[in-house]
Short mmCIF file of C-alpha atoms in Angstrom, two decimals:
data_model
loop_
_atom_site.label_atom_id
_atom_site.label_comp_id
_atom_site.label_asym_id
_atom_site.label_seq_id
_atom_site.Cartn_x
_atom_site.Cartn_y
_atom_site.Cartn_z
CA UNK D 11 25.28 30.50 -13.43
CA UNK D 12 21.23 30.29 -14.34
CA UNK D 13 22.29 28.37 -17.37
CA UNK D 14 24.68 25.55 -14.84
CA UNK D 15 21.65 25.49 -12.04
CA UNK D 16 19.32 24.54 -14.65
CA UNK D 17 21.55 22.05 -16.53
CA UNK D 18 22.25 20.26 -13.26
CA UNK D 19 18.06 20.30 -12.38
CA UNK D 20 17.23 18.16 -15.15
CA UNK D 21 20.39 16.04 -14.81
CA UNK D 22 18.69 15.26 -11.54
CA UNK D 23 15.20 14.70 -13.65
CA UNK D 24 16.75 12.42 -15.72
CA UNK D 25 18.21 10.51 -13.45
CA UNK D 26 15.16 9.74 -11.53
CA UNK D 27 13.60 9.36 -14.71
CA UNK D 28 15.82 6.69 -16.03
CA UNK D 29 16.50 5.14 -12.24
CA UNK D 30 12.36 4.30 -12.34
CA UNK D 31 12.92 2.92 -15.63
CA UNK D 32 15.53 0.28 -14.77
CA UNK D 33 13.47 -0.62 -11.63
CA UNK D 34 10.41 -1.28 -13.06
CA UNK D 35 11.86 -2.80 -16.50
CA UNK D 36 15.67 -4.26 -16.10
CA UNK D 37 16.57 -4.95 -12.43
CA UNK D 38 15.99 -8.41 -11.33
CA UNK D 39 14.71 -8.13 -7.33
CA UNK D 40 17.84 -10.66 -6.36
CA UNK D 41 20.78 -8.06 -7.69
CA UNK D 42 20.50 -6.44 -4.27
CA UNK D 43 23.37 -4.01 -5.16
CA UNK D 44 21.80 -2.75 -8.63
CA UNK D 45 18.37 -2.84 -7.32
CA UNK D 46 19.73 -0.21 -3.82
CA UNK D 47 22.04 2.04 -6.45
CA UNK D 48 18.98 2.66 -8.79
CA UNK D 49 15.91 3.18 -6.15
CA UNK D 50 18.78 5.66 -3.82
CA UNK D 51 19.07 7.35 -6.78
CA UNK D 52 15.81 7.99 -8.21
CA UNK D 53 14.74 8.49 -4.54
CA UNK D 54 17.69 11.32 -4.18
CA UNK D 55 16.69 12.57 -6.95
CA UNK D 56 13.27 13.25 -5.81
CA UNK D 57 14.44 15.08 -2.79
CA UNK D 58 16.31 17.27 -4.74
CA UNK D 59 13.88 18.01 -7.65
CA UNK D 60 11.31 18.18 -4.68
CA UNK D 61 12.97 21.11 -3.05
CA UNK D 62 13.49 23.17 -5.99
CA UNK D 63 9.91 22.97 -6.58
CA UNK D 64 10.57 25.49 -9.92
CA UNK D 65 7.78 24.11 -12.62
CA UNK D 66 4.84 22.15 -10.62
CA UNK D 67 4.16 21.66 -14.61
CA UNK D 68 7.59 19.71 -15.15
CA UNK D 69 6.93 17.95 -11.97
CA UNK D 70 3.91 16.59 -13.15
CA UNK D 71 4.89 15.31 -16.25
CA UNK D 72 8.00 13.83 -14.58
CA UNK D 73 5.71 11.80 -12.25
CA UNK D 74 3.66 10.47 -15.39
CA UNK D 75 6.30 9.89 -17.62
CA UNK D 76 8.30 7.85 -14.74
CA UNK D 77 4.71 5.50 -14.48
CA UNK D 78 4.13 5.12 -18.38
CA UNK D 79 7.51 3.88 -19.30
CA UNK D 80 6.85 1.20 -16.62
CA UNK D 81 4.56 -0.07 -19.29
CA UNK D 82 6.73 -1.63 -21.31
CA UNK D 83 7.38 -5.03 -19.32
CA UNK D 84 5.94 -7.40 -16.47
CA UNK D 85 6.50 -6.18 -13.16
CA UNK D 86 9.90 -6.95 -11.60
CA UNK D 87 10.11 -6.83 -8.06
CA UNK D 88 6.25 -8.56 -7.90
CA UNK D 89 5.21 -11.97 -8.80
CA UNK D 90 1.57 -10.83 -7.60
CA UNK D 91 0.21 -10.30 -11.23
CA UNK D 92 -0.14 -14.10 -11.77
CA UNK D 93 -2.46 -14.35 -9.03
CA UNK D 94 -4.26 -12.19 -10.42
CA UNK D 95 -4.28 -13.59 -13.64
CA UNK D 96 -5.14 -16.82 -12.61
CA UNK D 97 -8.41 -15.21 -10.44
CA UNK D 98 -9.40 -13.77 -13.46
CA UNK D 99 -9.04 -16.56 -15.80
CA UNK D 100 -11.36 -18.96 -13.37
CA UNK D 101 -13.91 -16.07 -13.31
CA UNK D 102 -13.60 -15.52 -16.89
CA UNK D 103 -14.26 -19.79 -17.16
CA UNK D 104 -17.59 -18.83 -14.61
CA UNK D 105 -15.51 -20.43 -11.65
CA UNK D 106 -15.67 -19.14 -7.93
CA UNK D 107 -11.74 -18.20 -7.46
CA UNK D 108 -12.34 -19.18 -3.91
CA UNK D 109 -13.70 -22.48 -4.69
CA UNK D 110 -10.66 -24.23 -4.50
CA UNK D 111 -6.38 -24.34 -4.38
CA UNK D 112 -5.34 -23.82 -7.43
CA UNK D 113 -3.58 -27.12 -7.90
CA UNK D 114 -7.14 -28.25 -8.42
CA UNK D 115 -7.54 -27.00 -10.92
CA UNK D 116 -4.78 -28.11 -13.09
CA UNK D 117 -5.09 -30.45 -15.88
CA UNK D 118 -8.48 -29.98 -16.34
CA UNK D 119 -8.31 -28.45 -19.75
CA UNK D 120 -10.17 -24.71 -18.51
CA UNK D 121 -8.49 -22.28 -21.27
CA UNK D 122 -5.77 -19.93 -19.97
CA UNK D 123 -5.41 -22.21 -17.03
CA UNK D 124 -1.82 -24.26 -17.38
CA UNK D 125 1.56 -25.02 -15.42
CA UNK D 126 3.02 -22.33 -16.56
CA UNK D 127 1.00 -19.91 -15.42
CA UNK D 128 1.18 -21.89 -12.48
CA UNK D 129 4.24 -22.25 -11.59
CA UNK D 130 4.21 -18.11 -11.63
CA UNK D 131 2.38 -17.83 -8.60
CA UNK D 132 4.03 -17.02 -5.13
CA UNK D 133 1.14 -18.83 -2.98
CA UNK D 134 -0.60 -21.58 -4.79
CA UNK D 135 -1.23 -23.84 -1.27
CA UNK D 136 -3.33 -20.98 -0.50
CA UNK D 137 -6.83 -19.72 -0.99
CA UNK D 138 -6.80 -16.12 -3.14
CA UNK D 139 -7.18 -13.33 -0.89
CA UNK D 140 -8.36 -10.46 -3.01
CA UNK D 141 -12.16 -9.11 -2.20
CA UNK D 142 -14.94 -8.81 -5.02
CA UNK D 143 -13.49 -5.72 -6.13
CA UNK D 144 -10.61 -6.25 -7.15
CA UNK D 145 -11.74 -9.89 -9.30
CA UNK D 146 -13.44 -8.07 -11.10
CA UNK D 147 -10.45 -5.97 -12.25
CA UNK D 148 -8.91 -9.34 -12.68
CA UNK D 149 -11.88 -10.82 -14.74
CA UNK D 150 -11.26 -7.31 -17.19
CA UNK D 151 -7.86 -7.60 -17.10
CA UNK D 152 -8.04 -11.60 -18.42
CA UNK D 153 -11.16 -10.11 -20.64
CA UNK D 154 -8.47 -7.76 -22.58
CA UNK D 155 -5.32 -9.37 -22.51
CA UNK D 156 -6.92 -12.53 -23.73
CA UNK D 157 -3.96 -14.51 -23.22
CA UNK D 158 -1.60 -11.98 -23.56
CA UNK D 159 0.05 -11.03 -19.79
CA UNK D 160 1.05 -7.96 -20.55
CA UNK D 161 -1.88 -6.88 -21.44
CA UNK D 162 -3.35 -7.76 -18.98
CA UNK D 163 -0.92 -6.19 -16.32
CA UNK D 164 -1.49 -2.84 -18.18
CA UNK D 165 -4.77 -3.35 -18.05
CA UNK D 166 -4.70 -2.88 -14.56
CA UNK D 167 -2.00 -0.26 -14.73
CA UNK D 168 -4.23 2.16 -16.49
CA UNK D 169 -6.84 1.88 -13.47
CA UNK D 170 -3.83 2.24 -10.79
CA UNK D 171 -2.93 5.15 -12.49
CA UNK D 172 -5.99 6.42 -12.55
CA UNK D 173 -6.43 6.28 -9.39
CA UNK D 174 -3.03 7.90 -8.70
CA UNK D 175 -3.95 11.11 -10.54
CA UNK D 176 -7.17 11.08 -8.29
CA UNK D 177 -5.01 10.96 -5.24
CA UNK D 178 -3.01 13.43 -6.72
CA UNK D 179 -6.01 16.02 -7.70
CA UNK D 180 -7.34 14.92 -4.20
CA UNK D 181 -4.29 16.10 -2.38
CA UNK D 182 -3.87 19.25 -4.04
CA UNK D 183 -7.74 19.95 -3.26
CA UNK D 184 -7.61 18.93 0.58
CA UNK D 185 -3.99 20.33 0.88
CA UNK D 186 -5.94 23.64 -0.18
CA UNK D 187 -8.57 23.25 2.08
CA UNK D 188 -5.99 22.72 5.28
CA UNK D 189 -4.24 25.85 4.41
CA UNK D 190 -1.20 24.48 2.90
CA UNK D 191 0.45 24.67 -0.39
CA UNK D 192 -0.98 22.12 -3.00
CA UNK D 193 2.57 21.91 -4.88
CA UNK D 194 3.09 19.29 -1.39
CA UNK D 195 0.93 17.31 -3.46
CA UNK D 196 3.99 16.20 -5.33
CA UNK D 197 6.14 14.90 -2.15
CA UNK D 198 3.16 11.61 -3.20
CA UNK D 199 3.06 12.09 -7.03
CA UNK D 200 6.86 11.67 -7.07
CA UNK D 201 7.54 9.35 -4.21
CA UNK D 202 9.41 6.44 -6.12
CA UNK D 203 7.95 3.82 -3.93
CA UNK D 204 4.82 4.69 -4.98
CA UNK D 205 5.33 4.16 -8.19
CA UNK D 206 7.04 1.39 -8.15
CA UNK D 207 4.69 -0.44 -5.86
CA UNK D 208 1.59 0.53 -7.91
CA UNK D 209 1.93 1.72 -11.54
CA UNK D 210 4.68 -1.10 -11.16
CA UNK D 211 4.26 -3.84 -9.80
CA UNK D 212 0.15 -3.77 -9.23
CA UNK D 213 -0.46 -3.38 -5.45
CA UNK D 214 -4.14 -2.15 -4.75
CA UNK D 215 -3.10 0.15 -2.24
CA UNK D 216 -2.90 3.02 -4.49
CA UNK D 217 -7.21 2.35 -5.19
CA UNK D 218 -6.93 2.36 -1.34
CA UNK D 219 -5.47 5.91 -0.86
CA UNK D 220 -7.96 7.02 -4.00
CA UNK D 221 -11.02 6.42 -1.86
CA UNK D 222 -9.68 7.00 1.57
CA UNK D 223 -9.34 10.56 -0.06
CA UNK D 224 -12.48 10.72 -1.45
CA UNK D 225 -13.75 10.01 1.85
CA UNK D 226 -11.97 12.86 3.57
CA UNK D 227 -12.80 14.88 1.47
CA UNK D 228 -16.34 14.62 1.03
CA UNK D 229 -16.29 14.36 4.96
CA UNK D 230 -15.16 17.77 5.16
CA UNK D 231 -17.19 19.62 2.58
CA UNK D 232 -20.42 17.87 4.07
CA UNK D 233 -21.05 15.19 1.44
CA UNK D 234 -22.18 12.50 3.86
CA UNK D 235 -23.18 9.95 1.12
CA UNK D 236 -20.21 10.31 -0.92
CA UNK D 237 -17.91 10.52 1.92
CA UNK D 238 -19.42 6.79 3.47
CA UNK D 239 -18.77 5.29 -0.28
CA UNK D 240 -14.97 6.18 -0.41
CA UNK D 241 -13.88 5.02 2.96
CA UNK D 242 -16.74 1.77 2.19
CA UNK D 243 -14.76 1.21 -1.33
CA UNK D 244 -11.34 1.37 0.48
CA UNK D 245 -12.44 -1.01 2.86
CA UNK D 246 -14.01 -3.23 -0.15
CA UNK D 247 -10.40 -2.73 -1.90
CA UNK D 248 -8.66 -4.26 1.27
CA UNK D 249 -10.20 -4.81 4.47
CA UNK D 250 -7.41 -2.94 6.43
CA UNK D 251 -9.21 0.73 6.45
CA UNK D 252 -12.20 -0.76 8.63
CA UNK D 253 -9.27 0.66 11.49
CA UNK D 254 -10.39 3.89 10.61
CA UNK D 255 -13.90 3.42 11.32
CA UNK D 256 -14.21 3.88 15.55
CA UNK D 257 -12.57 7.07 14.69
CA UNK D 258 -14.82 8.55 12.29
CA UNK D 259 -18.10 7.32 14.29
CA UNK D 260 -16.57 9.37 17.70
CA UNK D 261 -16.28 12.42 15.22
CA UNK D 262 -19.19 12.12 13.58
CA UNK D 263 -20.94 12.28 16.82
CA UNK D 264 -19.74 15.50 17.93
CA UNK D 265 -19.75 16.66 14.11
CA UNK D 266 -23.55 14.65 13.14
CA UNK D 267 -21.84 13.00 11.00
CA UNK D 268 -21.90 9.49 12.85
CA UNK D 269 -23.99 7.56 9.86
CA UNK D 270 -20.91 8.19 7.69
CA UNK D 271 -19.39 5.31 9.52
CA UNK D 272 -22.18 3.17 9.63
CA UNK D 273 -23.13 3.71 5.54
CA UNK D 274 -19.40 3.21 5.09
CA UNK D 275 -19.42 -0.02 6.31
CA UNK D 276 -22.80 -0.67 4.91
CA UNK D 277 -21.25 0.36 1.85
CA UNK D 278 -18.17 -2.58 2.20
CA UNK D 279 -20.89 -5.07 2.98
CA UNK D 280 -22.21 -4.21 -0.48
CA UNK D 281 -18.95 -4.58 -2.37
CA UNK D 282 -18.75 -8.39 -1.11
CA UNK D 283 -22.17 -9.59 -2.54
CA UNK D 284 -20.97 -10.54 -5.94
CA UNK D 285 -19.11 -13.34 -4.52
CA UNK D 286 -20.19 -13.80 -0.93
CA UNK D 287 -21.64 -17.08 -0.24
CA UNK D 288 -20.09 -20.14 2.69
CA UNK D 289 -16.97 -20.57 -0.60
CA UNK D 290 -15.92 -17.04 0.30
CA UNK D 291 -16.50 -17.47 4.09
CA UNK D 292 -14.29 -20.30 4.12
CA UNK D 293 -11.74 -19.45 1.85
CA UNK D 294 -11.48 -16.02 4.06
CA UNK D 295 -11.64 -16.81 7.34
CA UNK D 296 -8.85 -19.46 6.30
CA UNK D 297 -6.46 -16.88 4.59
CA UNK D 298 -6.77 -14.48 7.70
CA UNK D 299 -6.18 -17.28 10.20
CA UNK D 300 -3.23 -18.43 8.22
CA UNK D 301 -2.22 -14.27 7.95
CA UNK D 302 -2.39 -14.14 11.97
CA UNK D 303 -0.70 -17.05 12.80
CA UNK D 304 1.61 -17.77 9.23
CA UNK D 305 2.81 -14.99 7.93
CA UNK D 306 5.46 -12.78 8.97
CA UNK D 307 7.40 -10.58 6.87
CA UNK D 308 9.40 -7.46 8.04
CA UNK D 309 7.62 -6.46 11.16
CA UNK D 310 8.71 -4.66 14.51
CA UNK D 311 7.43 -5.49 17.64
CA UNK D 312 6.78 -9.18 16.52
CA UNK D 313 10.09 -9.82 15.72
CA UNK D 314 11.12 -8.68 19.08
CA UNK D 315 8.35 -10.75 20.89
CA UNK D 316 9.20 -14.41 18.61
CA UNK D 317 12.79 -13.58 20.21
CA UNK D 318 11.42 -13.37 23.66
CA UNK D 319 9.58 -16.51 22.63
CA UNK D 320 12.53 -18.64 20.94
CA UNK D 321 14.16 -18.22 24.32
CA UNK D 322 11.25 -18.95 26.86
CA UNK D 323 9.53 -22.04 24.23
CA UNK D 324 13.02 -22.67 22.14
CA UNK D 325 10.89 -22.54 18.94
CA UNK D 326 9.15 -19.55 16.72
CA UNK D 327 5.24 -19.51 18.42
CA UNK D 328 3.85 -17.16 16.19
CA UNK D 329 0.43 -19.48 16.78
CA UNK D 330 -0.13 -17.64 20.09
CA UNK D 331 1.81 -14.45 19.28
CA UNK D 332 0.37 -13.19 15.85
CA UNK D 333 -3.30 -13.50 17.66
CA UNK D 334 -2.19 -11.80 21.11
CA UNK D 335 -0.26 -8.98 18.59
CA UNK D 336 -3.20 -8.83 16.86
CA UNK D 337 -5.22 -7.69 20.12
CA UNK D 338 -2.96 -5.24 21.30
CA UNK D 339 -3.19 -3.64 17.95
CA UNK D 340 -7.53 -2.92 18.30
CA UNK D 341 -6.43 -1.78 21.97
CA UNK D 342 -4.10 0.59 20.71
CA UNK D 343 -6.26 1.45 17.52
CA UNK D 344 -9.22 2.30 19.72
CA UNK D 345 -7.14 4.31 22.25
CA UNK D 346 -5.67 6.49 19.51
CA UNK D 347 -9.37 7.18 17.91
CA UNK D 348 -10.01 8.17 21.64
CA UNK D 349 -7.17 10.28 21.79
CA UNK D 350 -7.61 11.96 18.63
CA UNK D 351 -11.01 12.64 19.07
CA UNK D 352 -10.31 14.23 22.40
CA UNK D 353 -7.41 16.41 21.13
CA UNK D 354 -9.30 17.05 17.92
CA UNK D 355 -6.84 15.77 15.44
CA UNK D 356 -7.32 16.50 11.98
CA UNK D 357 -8.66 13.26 10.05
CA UNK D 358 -5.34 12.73 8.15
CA UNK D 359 -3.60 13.04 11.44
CA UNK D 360 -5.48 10.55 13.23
CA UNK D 361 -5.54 8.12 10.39
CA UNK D 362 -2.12 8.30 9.86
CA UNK D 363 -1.12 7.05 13.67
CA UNK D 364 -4.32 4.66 13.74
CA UNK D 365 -2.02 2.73 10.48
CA UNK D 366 1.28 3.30 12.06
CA UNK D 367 0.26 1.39 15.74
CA UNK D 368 -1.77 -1.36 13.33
CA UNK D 369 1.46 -1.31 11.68
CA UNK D 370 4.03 -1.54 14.27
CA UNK D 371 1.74 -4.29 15.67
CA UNK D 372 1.17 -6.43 12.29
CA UNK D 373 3.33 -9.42 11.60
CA UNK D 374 3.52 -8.44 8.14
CA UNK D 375 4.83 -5.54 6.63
CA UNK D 376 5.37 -5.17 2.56
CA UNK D 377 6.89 -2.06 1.22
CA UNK D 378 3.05 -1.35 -0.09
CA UNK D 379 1.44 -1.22 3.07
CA UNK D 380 3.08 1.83 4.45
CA UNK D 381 2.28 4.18 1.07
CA UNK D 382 -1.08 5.46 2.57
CA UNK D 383 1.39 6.97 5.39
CA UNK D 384 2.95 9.03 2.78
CA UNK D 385 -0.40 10.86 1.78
CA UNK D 386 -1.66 11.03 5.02
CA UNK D 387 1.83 12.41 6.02
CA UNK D 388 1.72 15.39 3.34
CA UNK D 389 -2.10 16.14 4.40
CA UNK D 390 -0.71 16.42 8.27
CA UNK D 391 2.69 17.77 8.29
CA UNK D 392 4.78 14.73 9.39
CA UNK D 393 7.71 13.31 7.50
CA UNK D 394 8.75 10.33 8.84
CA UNK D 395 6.88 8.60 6.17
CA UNK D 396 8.70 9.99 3.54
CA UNK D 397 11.88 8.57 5.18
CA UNK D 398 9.64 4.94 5.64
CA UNK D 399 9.50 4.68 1.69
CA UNK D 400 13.20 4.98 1.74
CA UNK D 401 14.44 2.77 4.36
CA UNK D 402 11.68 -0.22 3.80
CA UNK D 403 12.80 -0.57 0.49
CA UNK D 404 16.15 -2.11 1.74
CA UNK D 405 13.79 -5.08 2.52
CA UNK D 406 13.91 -5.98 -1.47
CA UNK D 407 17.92 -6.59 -0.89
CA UNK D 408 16.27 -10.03 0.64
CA UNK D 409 15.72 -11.91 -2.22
CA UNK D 410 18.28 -14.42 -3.74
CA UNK D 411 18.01 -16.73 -6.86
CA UNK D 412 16.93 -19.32 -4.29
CA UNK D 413 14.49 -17.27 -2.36
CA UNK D 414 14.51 -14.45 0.54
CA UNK D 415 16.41 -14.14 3.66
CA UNK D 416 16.61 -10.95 5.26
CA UNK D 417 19.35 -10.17 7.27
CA UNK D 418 18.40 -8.53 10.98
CA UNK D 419 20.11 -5.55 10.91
CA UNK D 420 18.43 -4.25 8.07
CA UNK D 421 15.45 -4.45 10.16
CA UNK D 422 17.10 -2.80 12.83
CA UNK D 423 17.87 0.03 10.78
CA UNK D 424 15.05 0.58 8.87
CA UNK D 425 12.34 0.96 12.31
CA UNK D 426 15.12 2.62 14.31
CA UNK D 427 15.94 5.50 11.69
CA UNK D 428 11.74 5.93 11.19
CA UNK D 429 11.42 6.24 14.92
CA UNK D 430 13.80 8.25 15.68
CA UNK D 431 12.19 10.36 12.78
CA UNK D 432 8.77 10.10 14.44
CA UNK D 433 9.43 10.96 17.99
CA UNK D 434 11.80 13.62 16.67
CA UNK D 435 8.66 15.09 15.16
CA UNK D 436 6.46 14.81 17.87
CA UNK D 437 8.91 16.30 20.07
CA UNK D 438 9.17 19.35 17.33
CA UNK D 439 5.50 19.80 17.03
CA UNK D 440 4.83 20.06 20.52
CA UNK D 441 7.44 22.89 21.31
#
């Protein structure tokens, strides 16, 4: 009987093993059916490895074996590499990457810049959006693969997964320190999304989570320097974590720990210098408008409201809903630091309904942007992450040969089935 339950344990391994493998280095993003039968069953897999929980030792090595053999080819379900590839070959050629469109540059003869790279890239009538931080991991990821794009994208796999064994050693330490187990810790090392999204395809979130971390956790054992430089890094990663900041201030005035807030954003300041000048100003304040009034991938509420407004202006005015969005997302942003505050909320609980309302709100939601809900979910008890990953990843079964068209009701499903999670939970947790 011992001998069957372990036999069929690392059938389960194996399978989410080998799943990962054909995500990240065989599955083309348009075979929808492929692509849904190999993430559901690595992701079953890790529900049922995760609640055997018999060697944290074989769980580790799982986790880091499923992330290495995603070094063997170009991401699969991301095109965002050549961005940053081309960023990094303009810096490497001394040229501001937010100069100008890329099309300007073509056929001017700057080495590693050509139409084939170009004709990689997912965005090139618009300005790069990536802070100094990350061109520089461009610049040293051009600087090592010297040509070579595989290189390159491992390059900046082997700081991604860097930074997800810091998450990982993080959670296991604050996990500690909030009196639960740190073998939880692996409900995030395991999580296929997240390694698809960052050992995979390259999305910066995973740096994000590292210092958002680091900033906890130096918040709570009274580091007040350190703590300001990981939430000011994650802020100089992606702008996005600058939500969290009205919350720490009001806790850090009860606590005397205000400054961390202000040396945190001090700190984000700092990160921009290498490249701020009017170039990035412009090139910024561009990409945002377009983000606020452009984009819109995925999202909830706005999807709902560009309904309401097909039928009252008979045509998508995403020009005057993105911004108006956009405003009820601060109000609701500052009412939950208030809240939290007031109820004294842990700091991964508060952090992790500050994203979800910005969230709900935004016009845009990739896969990546919800992973710092699954960390902050394991630090506070709540779930409905973990069933997020799952159900946003049926957003992939979009994309065609020809290009991406989502059908509706996968939408539907994916926001109903996580809020029915959520308030489920809330209702649980307050009886």
């Amino acid at each position: 009987m011992l001998k069957q339950h372990k036999t069929g344990y690392y059938t389960f391994l194996a399978v989410y093993v080998l799943a990962i493998f054909a995500l990240g280095n065989w599955i083309e993003r348009y075979a929808s059916f492929t692509l849904l039968l190999a993430f559901s069953s690595a992701f079953f897999g890790y529900i049922f490895l995760l609640q055997k929980q018999e060697n944290a030792r074989i769980l580790f090595i799982t986790g880091l074996l499923a992330r290495v053999l995603l070094f063997l080819s170009l991401p699969q379900l991301s095109d965002d590499l050549y961005r940053f590839i081309w960023d990094g070959t303009l810096l490497k050629n001394n040229i501001h990457p937010f100069e100008a469109l890329p099309s300007t540059y073509l056929n001017q003869g700057i080495e590693g810049i050509n139409a084939e790279l170009y004709n990689q890239l997912n965005s090139p009538n618009y300005f790069t959006i990536y802070p100094p931080l990350n061109q520089f991991i461009f610049w040293l990821s051009v600087a090592v693969g010297n040509g070579d794009w595989l290189v390159s994208a491992n390059t900046i796999r082997l700081i991604l997964l860097a930074g997800d064994l810091g998450s990982f050693f993080l959670l296991q330490k604050l996990l500690t320190h909030y009196g639960k187990s740190e073998s939880m810790a692996h409900w995030y090392w395991l999580n296929p999304l997240v390694v698809l999204e960052f050992t995979g395809n390259l999305h910066f979130e995973g740096l994000v989570i590292l210092f958002v971390l680091a900033g906890i956790f130096f918040y709570e054992h009274h580091r007040k320097w350190l703590s300001a430089a990981g939430f000011g890094l994650a802020i100089g990663t992606k702008l996005l974590p600058l939500i969290y900041l009205p919350f720490l201030f009001l806790k850090g005035l009860k606590e005397k720990k205000w400054i961390i807030s202000i040396l945190a954003g001090i700190t984000s300041i700092i990160t921009l210098l290498p490249l701020f000048d009017q170039t990035f100003i412009r090139a910024m304040s561009e990409s945002l408008d377009l983000y606020f009034r452009s984009f819109e991938f995925n999202a909830s509420i706005y999807f709902i409201a560009r309904a309401i407004g097909f039928w009252i202006y008979g045509y998508n005015n995403i020009a005057l809903i993105g911004p108006l969005l956009s405003v009820f997302s601060i109000v609701s942003i500052l009412t939950i630091s208030v809240v939290a505050f007031w109820k004294q909320w842990s700091i991964p609980k508060a952090l992790l309904f500050i994203l979800t309302f910005y969230l709900l709100f935004a016009t845009t939601v990739h896969p990546w942007y919800i992973l710092p809900l699954v960390a902050l979910g394991v630090l506070s008890g709540y779930w409905y992450p973990i069933i997020w990953s799952f159900l946003i990843f049926l957003t992939y079964l979009g994309y065609t040969k020809g290009g991406f068209e989502l059908p509706t009701y996968i939408i539907v499903i994916e926001y109903v089935l996580t809020g029915l999670v959520l308030l489920a939970e809330i209702r649980l947790k307050k009886k």
